[in-house]
Amino acid sequence: MSKAGGEDSRSAGGSNSQKVQQLEDETAGEKVMGKLNTTTIGPGWTKVVCPCCVSERVEPLVLVKLKEKVRPETKRWLIRLIGASQKDGGAGLLAHPGEDASGDIIVVSAPRCTLLRAAEELGLCKPYCSGDMEAFSYSDRDNFKDSDNMEVFLTLAERQYIVKYELDSLRAQRDLRIPGLSDSYMLQNRDNIWQKLGSAGVIVDTLPLHNPDQLKDLSEAWYLGNQLAQPLDSVNGYFGSAVAFYFSFLDFYTWSLLPPAILGLSITYFSGEVQKEVVESVSGSQVTNVEGDSGPAVSGHMIQAVFSMLWSTVVMEMWKRRSSSLSYRWGTLHLAERFAEPRPGFHGDLGVNPVTGRVEPLFPDWQRDLRMALVSVPVVGMFLGLVVLGMLCFYWGEAQVQQLHKDWGSLLSQALLYMPSVLHIIYTNMLATVYKTVAQSLTEYENHREQSAFEKHLTAKVLVFTFFNYFAVLFHIAFFKQDVPLLRKGLFAEYIELLVQFGYLSLFSCVYPLTAVLLLINNLTEIRSDAYKICKLFRKPFSPPVANMGVWQIAFEVLSFVSVVSNCWLLLLSPRLQDLCQEGGMSSTNILLLAVLLEHVLILVKVILAVLIPDEPDWIRKKREYIEYRSMQALKQQKLNSDVS
C-alpha cells in the first residue's frame, strides 16, 4: 500500500520495536480519548480566545508526546504557546495537560475559527448553500452548509491535519529563551518553534488520536463484511484523501485487470505454444511435444502485447477521470498550498513573500535547481550505477560457480550455485536501505518550500531507484541475453509485488499471458489485508488534503509509455515472428525497421487515445472553472472591502 502524500503510508510500522512503540502510543492516546472525549471546557483546557468558538464540548484530536521528566515550566510554556492567539504568536488551539499535569503528554484540540481559517488557507472546497462545491471563504462562512458544526463540516482527518498544520507553522516573533532549556536552544526571530523543540528533544512525537466508534464502524464496512465495494467516503473522512486515493486506485486497478485476465486465460487455453511455455515455466523442464504446437501466424504473444500497450493507456486515462471526480467530491479540487506557511524544514534568508506579504524564509529557485543538477542527479546516478555493478557481479559470480561445479561435481559445489543469488539479494536490499536515507537527505538539501513538493521529489527519487532495481536484471535478460524462456521463469515468482506489478503487466505480460490472472487474485486479497493493517497494525497517519496520486500517477504513465518499446522488442525476439519474417524473405535490417515502424505507430495510437479521452469529465471541468470564477470574484470583493475600510 502506497500513497501520493508521505513517502509511504504503510511504512508507519518499520521494525518490530517501532511497531510496538507505536501501538503503545496508540493505546495511551485511546485512554486519553476515553477520558477526555466530548468533555466540557473546564480548568484543564486552555481558554478559547474567540467568543464565537465557545462550546460545551471539546474533541481531543492530537496527542503530543513529550520526553520523560520534562521540566514543568517547559510544559506550561508550551501549553500557553499552543493556546495563545495567532496574532500573539500562538497556534490558536486548545491544549490540555492530560490526567497528570506533570506528565509527558499534551492533548490538543482546535476551536471553530482556527479550523475555518485553516480550511480557507489550504484551499478546501465545501458545500455552499446552493448545493454546489465552492472554495471555502472565511468571510463568507455563514453561507456554507454546516459551517457551525465542525464534526460535520470538516472530516476527522482534516481537523487533525489542521491541528498539525498550525503546530508546524509556529514561528518565533522575536528572540526568546525557552523556559527549562539551556541558552543553546534559544529561539531566534522567525525560527520554527515545533522543529526547534523536536531537535531539543522536548517533543518526542505528535500523533492523531483514534476515534474508537468511527474506527469500529469503518472496519465493519471495509474488511470485516462480504461486500465488494469499498467505503471510500468513510476512508477519506477517517484517514484522509491521500489514503483514500490509494485504496480507490487499488480498487479501480484491480477491477481493470479483468479484461487482460480473461484474455490471458483465453490465450493460454487456445494456444498450444503458450500452454507449452506455461508448463515449462512451472516444471522447469523442457516440453517437446504439445498438441497444437503449430498455431496460427498471429501468436497469442502478439495479441497480448498489443492489448497490454493499449490497455495501460486506457486504464490511466480513465483513472484520471475517476480521480478528478473523487477530488471534487472530497473538496480537494482547488488546493492552494503554495500560499500556505512553508514546511517546518524549509530554511533561507528572512524576507517578505511577494505573494502573501508575510515575513518568512526565502530561498531562490535557481539555487534549488543548481543543487538538484550538481548534487542530487549525480548521486542518484551513482546509485543506479551501483545497481548495474551488482548485476554484473552477480552474472560473473554465477559463471564462476557454474564452472566450479562443472569441475568439482560435489554437493559443496552444488550448494555454492545458490550463493550468487543470495549475495545479490542481500546486496540489493542493503543498497535500497542506504539509498532511502540518502534520498531523504538529498531532498532535505534541495530545500523545498511546500511539503507536497518535498514529498514529490522524494518519491520520484525512490521510484527511479526502485524501478531500476526491480527491472534492470529483467531488461538485461530480455534485450542483451535475449533469453525469453529465462525471462519467463524469473517473472513467475515476482507477480505478487504490488508496487511493481503494473510494470510487470505492461512491460512483460506478452512473455507470460497469465500475469493479469495472478495479479487479480493477489489484489483481491491485498485490498482487505491493507485495510486491516492500516486500521489495526499501523499508526494513524496525518493525511494532508491531496487532489490526486501525485508523482505516483506520473510514474504509472511513464511505465505505460515504456511498455510500447518493451513489448515491441520482446515481440522482435519471438521465434515465431522471426520464422515468419525469414519465410517471407525479410533481412535482419528489414525486420529491425519493421519493429521501429510498429513501435512508432503504437506510440501514435497511445497519444491519440490519450487526447481523445479527456482527463476529467465535462461536468467536472465546468465545476472547476466555476470554483475558480467564484474564488476570483470573492478575492475582488475582499480587496474592495479592504480598500473601503
PDB file of N, CA, C and O in Angstrom, residues 546-611:
ATOM      1  N   VAL A 546      -5.099  16.041  -0.644  1.00  0.00           N
ATOM      2  CA  VAL A 546      -4.447  15.913  -1.956  1.00  0.00           C
ATOM      3  C   VAL A 546      -5.518  15.813  -3.023  1.00  0.00           C
ATOM      4  O   VAL A 546      -6.636  15.364  -2.768  1.00  0.00           O
ATOM      5  N   ALA A 547      -5.165  16.238  -4.241  1.00  0.00           N
ATOM      6  CA  ALA A 547      -6.126  16.240  -5.346  1.00  0.00           C
ATOM      7  C   ALA A 547      -6.001  15.012  -6.234  1.00  0.00           C
ATOM      8  O   ALA A 547      -6.875  14.764  -7.063  1.00  0.00           O
ATOM      9  N   ASN A 548      -4.919  14.241  -6.091  1.00  0.00           N
ATOM     10  CA  ASN A 548      -4.714  13.049  -6.914  1.00  0.00           C
ATOM     11  C   ASN A 548      -3.587  12.224  -6.307  1.00  0.00           C
ATOM     12  O   ASN A 548      -3.160  12.487  -5.172  1.00  0.00           O
ATOM     13  N   MET A 549      -3.074  11.262  -7.064  1.00  0.00           N
ATOM     14  CA  MET A 549      -1.983  10.419  -6.562  1.00  0.00           C
ATOM     15  C   MET A 549      -0.626  11.089  -6.669  1.00  0.00           C
ATOM     16  O   MET A 549       0.378  10.534  -6.236  1.00  0.00           O
ATOM     17  N   GLY A 550      -0.566  12.274  -7.279  1.00  0.00           N
ATOM     18  CA  GLY A 550       0.689  12.999  -7.368  1.00  0.00           C
ATOM     19  C   GLY A 550       1.688  12.325  -8.290  1.00  0.00           C
ATOM     20  O   GLY A 550       1.362  11.880  -9.397  1.00  0.00           O
ATOM     21  N   VAL A 551       2.924  12.218  -7.810  1.00  0.00           N
ATOM     22  CA  VAL A 551       4.006  11.701  -8.644  1.00  0.00           C
ATOM     23  C   VAL A 551       3.808  10.226  -8.986  1.00  0.00           C
ATOM     24  O   VAL A 551       4.327   9.730  -9.991  1.00  0.00           O
ATOM     25  N   TRP A 552       3.031   9.512  -8.168  1.00  0.00           N
ATOM     26  CA  TRP A 552       2.763   8.099  -8.480  1.00  0.00           C
ATOM     27  C   TRP A 552       2.004   7.969  -9.795  1.00  0.00           C
ATOM     28  O   TRP A 552       2.238   7.029 -10.564  1.00  0.00           O
ATOM     29  N   GLN A 553       1.102   8.893 -10.052  1.00  0.00           N
ATOM     30  CA  GLN A 553       0.348   8.853 -11.305  1.00  0.00           C
ATOM     31  C   GLN A 553       1.276   9.053 -12.497  1.00  0.00           C
ATOM     32  O   GLN A 553       1.145   8.393 -13.528  1.00  0.00           O
ATOM     33  N   ILE A 554       2.239   9.961 -12.355  1.00  0.00           N
ATOM     34  CA  ILE A 554       3.218  10.189 -13.422  1.00  0.00           C
ATOM     35  C   ILE A 554       4.032   8.925 -13.661  1.00  0.00           C
ATOM     36  O   ILE A 554       4.321   8.552 -14.806  1.00  0.00           O
ATOM     37  N   ALA A 555       4.394   8.252 -12.569  1.00  0.00           N
ATOM     38  CA  ALA A 555       5.186   7.023 -12.708  1.00  0.00           C
ATOM     39  C   ALA A 555       4.436   5.954 -13.485  1.00  0.00           C
ATOM     40  O   ALA A 555       5.006   5.268 -14.344  1.00  0.00           O
ATOM     41  N   PHE A 556       3.149   5.794 -13.207  1.00  0.00           N
ATOM     42  CA  PHE A 556       2.344   4.814 -13.950  1.00  0.00           C
ATOM     43  C   PHE A 556       2.264   5.181 -15.427  1.00  0.00           C
ATOM     44  O   PHE A 556       2.314   4.307 -16.299  1.00  0.00           O
ATOM     45  N   GLU A 557       2.139   6.472 -15.728  1.00  0.00           N
ATOM     46  CA  GLU A 557       2.067   6.898 -17.126  1.00  0.00           C
ATOM     47  C   GLU A 557       3.389   6.667 -17.849  1.00  0.00           C
ATOM     48  O   GLU A 557       3.407   6.303 -19.027  1.00  0.00           O
ATOM     49  N   VAL A 558       4.502   6.886 -17.144  1.00  0.00           N
ATOM     50  CA  VAL A 558       5.809   6.622 -17.750  1.00  0.00           C
ATOM     51  C   VAL A 558       5.959   5.139 -18.063  1.00  0.00           C
ATOM     52  O   VAL A 558       6.437   4.750 -19.140  1.00  0.00           O
ATOM     53  N   LEU A 559       5.547   4.289 -17.113  1.00  0.00           N
ATOM     54  CA  LEU A 559       5.592   2.843 -17.364  1.00  0.00           C
ATOM     55  C   LEU A 559       4.724   2.465 -18.560  1.00  0.00           C
ATOM     56  O   LEU A 559       5.090   1.594 -19.359  1.00  0.00           O
ATOM     57  N   SER A 560       3.582   3.109 -18.671  1.00  0.00           N
ATOM     58  CA  SER A 560       2.690   2.832 -19.798  1.00  0.00           C
ATOM     59  C   SER A 560       3.363   3.175 -21.121  1.00  0.00           C
ATOM     60  O   SER A 560       3.220   2.447 -22.113  1.00  0.00           O
ATOM     61  N   PHE A 561       4.113   4.270 -21.142  1.00  0.00           N
ATOM     62  CA  PHE A 561       4.808   4.665 -22.373  1.00  0.00           C
ATOM     63  C   PHE A 561       5.969   3.708 -22.678  1.00  0.00           C
ATOM     64  O   PHE A 561       6.158   3.276 -23.822  1.00  0.00           O
ATOM     65  N   VAL A 562       6.735   3.366 -21.640  1.00  0.00           N
ATOM     66  CA  VAL A 562       7.879   2.465 -21.837  1.00  0.00           C
ATOM     67  C   VAL A 562       7.413   1.085 -22.297  1.00  0.00           C
ATOM     68  O   VAL A 562       8.142   0.366 -22.987  1.00  0.00           O
ATOM     69  N   SER A 563       6.175   0.723 -21.925  1.00  0.00           N
ATOM     70  CA  SER A 563       5.670  -0.599 -22.297  1.00  0.00           C
ATOM     71  C   SER A 563       5.614  -0.790 -23.810  1.00  0.00           C
ATOM     72  O   SER A 563       5.747  -1.918 -24.298  1.00  0.00           O
ATOM     73  N   VAL A 564       5.422   0.304 -24.565  1.00  0.00           N
ATOM     74  CA  VAL A 564       5.387   0.186 -26.031  1.00  0.00           C
ATOM     75  C   VAL A 564       6.732  -0.304 -26.543  1.00  0.00           C
ATOM     76  O   VAL A 564       6.821  -1.252 -27.336  1.00  0.00           O
ATOM     77  N   VAL A 565       7.794   0.348 -26.077  1.00  0.00           N
ATOM     78  CA  VAL A 565       9.142  -0.033 -26.515  1.00  0.00           C
ATOM     79  C   VAL A 565       9.463  -1.453 -26.073  1.00  0.00           C
ATOM     80  O   VAL A 565       9.959  -2.277 -26.854  1.00  0.00           O
ATOM     81  N   SER A 566       9.152  -1.759 -24.810  1.00  0.00           N
ATOM     82  CA  SER A 566       9.478  -3.074 -24.266  1.00  0.00           C
ATOM     83  C   SER A 566       8.771  -4.195 -25.026  1.00  0.00           C
ATOM     84  O   SER A 566       9.403  -5.171 -25.453  1.00  0.00           O
ATOM     85  N   ASN A 567       7.470  -4.058 -25.226  1.00  0.00           N
ATOM     86  CA  ASN A 567       6.712  -5.123 -25.885  1.00  0.00           C
ATOM     87  C   ASN A 567       7.093  -5.290 -27.348  1.00  0.00           C
ATOM     88  O   ASN A 567       7.114  -6.407 -27.874  1.00  0.00           O
ATOM     89  N   CYS A 568       7.394  -4.182 -28.031  1.00  0.00           N
ATOM     90  CA  CYS A 568       7.803  -4.278 -29.443  1.00  0.00           C
ATOM     91  C   CYS A 568       9.088  -5.079 -29.589  1.00  0.00           C
ATOM     92  O   CYS A 568       9.211  -5.937 -30.473  1.00  0.00           O
ATOM     93  N   TRP A 569      10.047  -4.805 -28.707  1.00  0.00           N
ATOM     94  CA  TRP A 569      11.315  -5.516 -28.836  1.00  0.00           C
ATOM     95  C   TRP A 569      11.221  -6.945 -28.326  1.00  0.00           C
ATOM     96  O   TRP A 569      11.946  -7.828 -28.807  1.00  0.00           O
ATOM     97  N   LEU A 570      10.342  -7.195 -27.368  1.00  0.00           N
ATOM     98  CA  LEU A 570      10.126  -8.579 -26.946  1.00  0.00           C
ATOM     99  C   LEU A 570       9.481  -9.389 -28.066  1.00  0.00           C
ATOM    100  O   LEU A 570       9.808 -10.566 -28.266  1.00  0.00           O
ATOM    101  N   LEU A 571       8.568  -8.772 -28.813  1.00  0.00           N
ATOM    102  CA  LEU A 571       7.971  -9.448 -29.963  1.00  0.00           C
ATOM    103  C   LEU A 571       9.015  -9.728 -31.031  1.00  0.00           C
ATOM    104  O   LEU A 571       8.968 -10.745 -31.728  1.00  0.00           O
ATOM    105  N   LEU A 572       9.951  -8.800 -31.179  1.00  0.00           N
ATOM    106  CA  LEU A 572      11.012  -8.989 -32.169  1.00  0.00           C
ATOM    107  C   LEU A 572      11.847 -10.225 -31.849  1.00  0.00           C
ATOM    108  O   LEU A 572      12.375 -10.887 -32.747  1.00  0.00           O
ATOM    109  N   LEU A 573      11.957 -10.537 -30.536  1.00  0.00           N
ATOM    110  CA  LEU A 573      12.728 -11.716 -30.129  1.00  0.00           C
ATOM    111  C   LEU A 573      11.929 -13.013 -30.251  1.00  0.00           C
ATOM    112  O   LEU A 573      12.473 -14.090 -30.048  1.00  0.00           O
ATOM    113  N   SER A 574      10.618 -12.903 -30.555  1.00  0.00           N
ATOM    114  CA  SER A 574       9.768 -14.086 -30.632  1.00  0.00           C
ATOM    115  C   SER A 574      10.218 -15.005 -31.770  1.00  0.00           C
ATOM    116  O   SER A 574      10.334 -14.574 -32.921  1.00  0.00           O
ATOM    117  N   PRO A 575      10.499 -16.280 -31.475  1.00  0.00           N
ATOM    118  CA  PRO A 575      10.909 -17.212 -32.538  1.00  0.00           C
ATOM    119  C   PRO A 575       9.858 -17.327 -33.639  1.00  0.00           C
ATOM    120  O   PRO A 575      10.196 -17.428 -34.819  1.00  0.00           O
ATOM    121  N   ARG A 576       8.563 -17.315 -33.278  1.00  0.00           N
ATOM    122  CA  ARG A 576       7.503 -17.418 -34.276  1.00  0.00           C
ATOM    123  C   ARG A 576       7.569 -16.259 -35.256  1.00  0.00           C
ATOM    124  O   ARG A 576       7.487 -16.440 -36.478  1.00  0.00           O
ATOM    125  N   LEU A 577       7.747 -15.046 -34.757  1.00  0.00           N
ATOM    126  CA  LEU A 577       7.805 -13.869 -35.622  1.00  0.00           C
ATOM    127  C   LEU A 577       9.057 -13.883 -36.482  1.00  0.00           C
ATOM    128  O   LEU A 577       9.018 -13.534 -37.676  1.00  0.00           O
ATOM    129  N   GLN A 578      10.179 -14.293 -35.900  1.00  0.00           N
ATOM    130  CA  GLN A 578      11.421 -14.355 -36.673  1.00  0.00           C
ATOM    131  C   GLN A 578      11.314 -15.387 -37.799  1.00  0.00           C
ATOM    132  O   GLN A 578      11.788 -15.141 -38.922  1.00  0.00           O
ATOM    133  N   ASP A 579      10.670 -16.534 -37.500  1.00  0.00           N
ATOM    134  CA  ASP A 579      10.497 -17.554 -38.541  1.00  0.00           C
ATOM    135  C   ASP A 579       9.609 -17.038 -39.666  1.00  0.00           C
ATOM    136  O   ASP A 579       9.881 -17.262 -40.858  1.00  0.00           O
ATOM    137  N   LEU A 580       8.518 -16.328 -39.296  1.00  0.00           N
ATOM    138  CA  LEU A 580       7.610 -15.785 -40.309  1.00  0.00           C
ATOM    139  C   LEU A 580       8.326 -14.775 -41.204  1.00  0.00           C
ATOM    140  O   LEU A 580       8.132 -14.754 -42.427  1.00  0.00           O
ATOM    141  N   CYS A 581       9.144 -13.926 -40.586  1.00  0.00           N
ATOM    142  CA  CYS A 581       9.861 -12.911 -41.371  1.00  0.00           C
ATOM    143  C   CYS A 581      10.890 -13.558 -42.295  1.00  0.00           C
ATOM    144  O   CYS A 581      11.067 -13.131 -43.447  1.00  0.00           O
ATOM    145  N   GLN A 582      11.572 -14.590 -41.810  1.00  0.00           N
ATOM    146  CA  GLN A 582      12.559 -15.269 -42.642  1.00  0.00           C
ATOM    147  C   GLN A 582      11.894 -16.024 -43.787  1.00  0.00           C
ATOM    148  O   GLN A 582      12.409 -16.063 -44.907  1.00  0.00           O
ATOM    149  N   GLU A 583      10.717 -16.617 -43.483  1.00  0.00           N
ATOM    150  CA  GLU A 583       9.984 -17.290 -44.554  1.00  0.00           C
ATOM    151  C   GLU A 583       9.515 -16.304 -45.616  1.00  0.00           C
ATOM    152  O   GLU A 583       9.398 -16.644 -46.792  1.00  0.00           O
ATOM    153  N   GLY A 584       9.262 -15.087 -45.199  1.00  0.00           N
ATOM    154  CA  GLY A 584       8.857 -14.047 -46.145  1.00  0.00           C
ATOM    155  C   GLY A 584      10.022 -13.415 -46.865  1.00  0.00           C
ATOM    156  O   GLY A 584       9.819 -12.481 -47.667  1.00  0.00           O
ATOM    157  N   GLY A 585      11.246 -13.856 -46.580  1.00  0.00           N
ATOM    158  CA  GLY A 585      12.418 -13.335 -47.271  1.00  0.00           C
ATOM    159  C   GLY A 585      12.905 -11.995 -46.754  1.00  0.00           C
ATOM    160  O   GLY A 585      13.642 -11.290 -47.468  1.00  0.00           O
ATOM    161  N   MET A 586      12.540 -11.626 -45.532  1.00  0.00           N
ATOM    162  CA  MET A 586      12.971 -10.347 -44.968  1.00  0.00           C
ATOM    163  C   MET A 586      14.341 -10.494 -44.324  1.00  0.00           C
ATOM    164  O   MET A 586      14.624 -11.472 -43.631  1.00  0.00           O
ATOM    165  N   SER A 587      15.196  -9.497 -44.548  1.00  0.00           N
ATOM    166  CA  SER A 587      16.525  -9.493 -43.942  1.00  0.00           C
ATOM    167  C   SER A 587      16.424  -8.996 -42.501  1.00  0.00           C
ATOM    168  O   SER A 587      15.399  -8.465 -42.069  1.00  0.00           O
ATOM    169  N   SER A 588      17.532  -9.142 -41.756  1.00  0.00           N
ATOM    170  CA  SER A 588      17.556  -8.679 -40.365  1.00  0.00           C
ATOM    171  C   SER A 588      17.338  -7.177 -40.277  1.00  0.00           C
ATOM    172  O   SER A 588      16.666  -6.679 -39.360  1.00  0.00           O
ATOM    173  N   THR A 589      17.891  -6.461 -41.260  1.00  0.00           N
ATOM    174  CA  THR A 589      17.714  -4.995 -41.260  1.00  0.00           C
ATOM    175  C   THR A 589      16.255  -4.623 -41.462  1.00  0.00           C
ATOM    176  O   THR A 589      15.720  -3.733 -40.785  1.00  0.00           O
ATOM    177  N   ASN A 590      15.590  -5.313 -42.389  1.00  0.00           N
ATOM    178  CA  ASN A 590      14.178  -5.023 -42.637  1.00  0.00           C
ATOM    179  C   ASN A 590      13.301  -5.379 -41.433  1.00  0.00           C
ATOM    180  O   ASN A 590      12.325  -4.681 -41.130  1.00  0.00           O
ATOM    181  N   ILE A 591      13.666  -6.462 -40.750  1.00  0.00           N
ATOM    182  CA  ILE A 591      12.919  -6.837 -39.540  1.00  0.00           C
ATOM    183  C   ILE A 591      13.052  -5.747 -38.478  1.00  0.00           C
ATOM    184  O   ILE A 591      12.082  -5.360 -37.815  1.00  0.00           O
ATOM    185  N   LEU A 592      14.278  -5.227 -38.319  1.00  0.00           N
ATOM    186  CA  LEU A 592      14.523  -4.166 -37.348  1.00  0.00           C
ATOM    187  C   LEU A 592      13.735  -2.903 -37.700  1.00  0.00           C
ATOM    188  O   LEU A 592      13.120  -2.273 -36.833  1.00  0.00           O
ATOM    189  N   LEU A 593      13.742  -2.545 -38.981  1.00  0.00           N
ATOM    190  CA  LEU A 593      12.992  -1.363 -39.419  1.00  0.00           C
ATOM    191  C   LEU A 593      11.491  -1.548 -39.206  1.00  0.00           C
ATOM    192  O   LEU A 593      10.782  -0.607 -38.832  1.00  0.00           O
ATOM    193  N   LEU A 594      11.012  -2.782 -39.425  1.00  0.00           N
ATOM    194  CA  LEU A 594       9.599  -3.067 -39.203  1.00  0.00           C
ATOM    195  C   LEU A 594       9.230  -2.897 -37.728  1.00  0.00           C
ATOM    196  O   LEU A 594       8.173  -2.344 -37.394  1.00  0.00           O
ATOM    197  N   ALA A 595      10.130  -3.342 -36.836  1.00  0.00           N
ATOM    198  CA  ALA A 595       9.881  -3.201 -35.398  1.00  0.00           C
ATOM    199  C   ALA A 595       9.841  -1.732 -34.988  1.00  0.00           C
ATOM    200  O   ALA A 595       8.987  -1.312 -34.203  1.00  0.00           O
ATOM    201  N   VAL A 596      10.759  -0.928 -35.536  1.00  0.00           N
ATOM    202  CA  VAL A 596      10.783   0.505 -35.227  1.00  0.00           C
ATOM    203  C   VAL A 596       9.512   1.181 -35.738  1.00  0.00           C
ATOM    204  O   VAL A 596       8.913   2.024 -35.053  1.00  0.00           O
ATOM    205  N   LEU A 597       9.079   0.803 -36.957  1.00  0.00           N
ATOM    206  CA  LEU A 597       7.857   1.377 -37.515  1.00  0.00           C
ATOM    207  C   LEU A 597       6.639   1.016 -36.659  1.00  0.00           C
ATOM    208  O   LEU A 597       5.797   1.880 -36.355  1.00  0.00           O
ATOM    209  N   LEU A 598       6.554  -0.260 -36.257  1.00  0.00           N
ATOM    210  CA  LEU A 598       5.445  -0.699 -35.419  1.00  0.00           C
ATOM    211  C   LEU A 598       5.445   0.035 -34.083  1.00  0.00           C
ATOM    212  O   LEU A 598       4.395   0.444 -33.581  1.00  0.00           O
ATOM    213  N   GLU A 599       6.633   0.239 -33.530  1.00  0.00           N
ATOM    214  CA  GLU A 599       6.748   0.952 -32.256  1.00  0.00           C
ATOM    215  C   GLU A 599       6.205   2.371 -32.374  1.00  0.00           C
ATOM    216  O   GLU A 599       5.422   2.836 -31.536  1.00  0.00           O
ATOM    217  N   HIS A 600       6.588   3.071 -33.448  1.00  0.00           N
ATOM    218  CA  HIS A 600       6.128   4.450 -33.637  1.00  0.00           C
ATOM    219  C   HIS A 600       4.617   4.513 -33.894  1.00  0.00           C
ATOM    220  O   HIS A 600       3.944   5.444 -33.426  1.00  0.00           O
ATOM    221  N   VAL A 601       4.099   3.536 -34.608  1.00  0.00           N
ATOM    222  CA  VAL A 601       2.652   3.511 -34.866  1.00  0.00           C
ATOM    223  C   VAL A 601       1.882   3.331 -33.558  1.00  0.00           C
ATOM    224  O   VAL A 601       0.882   4.020 -33.299  1.00  0.00           O
ATOM    225  N   LEU A 602       2.352   2.410 -32.716  1.00  0.00           N
ATOM    226  CA  LEU A 602       1.672   2.169 -31.446  1.00  0.00           C
ATOM    227  C   LEU A 602       1.793   3.359 -30.499  1.00  0.00           C
ATOM    228  O   LEU A 602       0.860   3.667 -29.754  1.00  0.00           O
ATOM    229  N   ILE A 603       2.947   4.029 -30.511  1.00  0.00           N
ATOM    230  CA  ILE A 603       3.087   5.242 -29.699  1.00  0.00           C
ATOM    231  C   ILE A 603       2.102   6.302 -30.172  1.00  0.00           C
ATOM    232  O   ILE A 603       1.466   6.992 -29.359  1.00  0.00           O
ATOM    233  N   LEU A 604       1.944   6.416 -31.497  1.00  0.00           N
ATOM    234  CA  LEU A 604       0.981   7.377 -32.047  1.00  0.00           C
ATOM    235  C   LEU A 604      -0.442   7.020 -31.626  1.00  0.00           C
ATOM    236  O   LEU A 604      -1.237   7.903 -31.263  1.00  0.00           O
ATOM    237  N   VAL A 605      -0.755   5.716 -31.644  1.00  0.00           N
ATOM    238  CA  VAL A 605      -2.092   5.280 -31.218  1.00  0.00           C
ATOM    239  C   VAL A 605      -2.323   5.622 -29.746  1.00  0.00           C
ATOM    240  O   VAL A 605      -3.405   6.094 -29.355  1.00  0.00           O
ATOM    241  N   LYS A 606      -1.304   5.418 -28.898  1.00  0.00           N
ATOM    242  CA  LYS A 606      -1.422   5.750 -27.480  1.00  0.00           C
ATOM    243  C   LYS A 606      -1.653   7.246 -27.286  1.00  0.00           C
ATOM    244  O   LYS A 606      -2.469   7.665 -26.456  1.00  0.00           O
ATOM    245  N   VAL A 607      -0.927   8.068 -28.046  1.00  0.00           N
ATOM    246  CA  VAL A 607      -1.088   9.522 -27.938  1.00  0.00           C
ATOM    247  C   VAL A 607      -2.496   9.932 -28.360  1.00  0.00           C
ATOM    248  O   VAL A 607      -3.143  10.768 -27.714  1.00  0.00           O
ATOM    249  N   ILE A 608      -2.977   9.338 -29.454  1.00  0.00           N
ATOM    250  CA  ILE A 608      -4.333   9.661 -29.931  1.00  0.00           C
ATOM    251  C   ILE A 608      -5.375   9.268 -28.890  1.00  0.00           C
ATOM    252  O   ILE A 608      -6.325  10.017 -28.612  1.00  0.00           O
ATOM    253  N   LEU A 609      -5.206   8.084 -28.276  1.00  0.00           N
ATOM    254  CA  LEU A 609      -6.134   7.647 -27.232  1.00  0.00           C
ATOM    255  C   LEU A 609      -6.120   8.609 -26.043  1.00  0.00           C
ATOM    256  O   LEU A 609      -7.166   8.955 -25.493  1.00  0.00           O
ATOM    257  N   ALA A 610      -4.908   9.041 -25.662  1.00  0.00           N
ATOM    258  CA  ALA A 610      -4.790   9.960 -24.531  1.00  0.00           C
ATOM    259  C   ALA A 610      -5.463  11.297 -24.819  1.00  0.00           C
ATOM    260  O   ALA A 610      -6.048  11.917 -23.921  1.00  0.00           O
ATOM    261  N   VAL A 611      -5.395  11.736 -26.085  1.00  0.00           N
ATOM    262  CA  VAL A 611      -6.018  13.010 -26.460  1.00  0.00           C
ATOM    263  C   VAL A 611      -7.536  12.861 -26.543  1.00  0.00           C
ATOM    264  O   VAL A 611      -8.287  13.752 -26.127  1.00  0.00           O
TER     265      VAL A 611
END
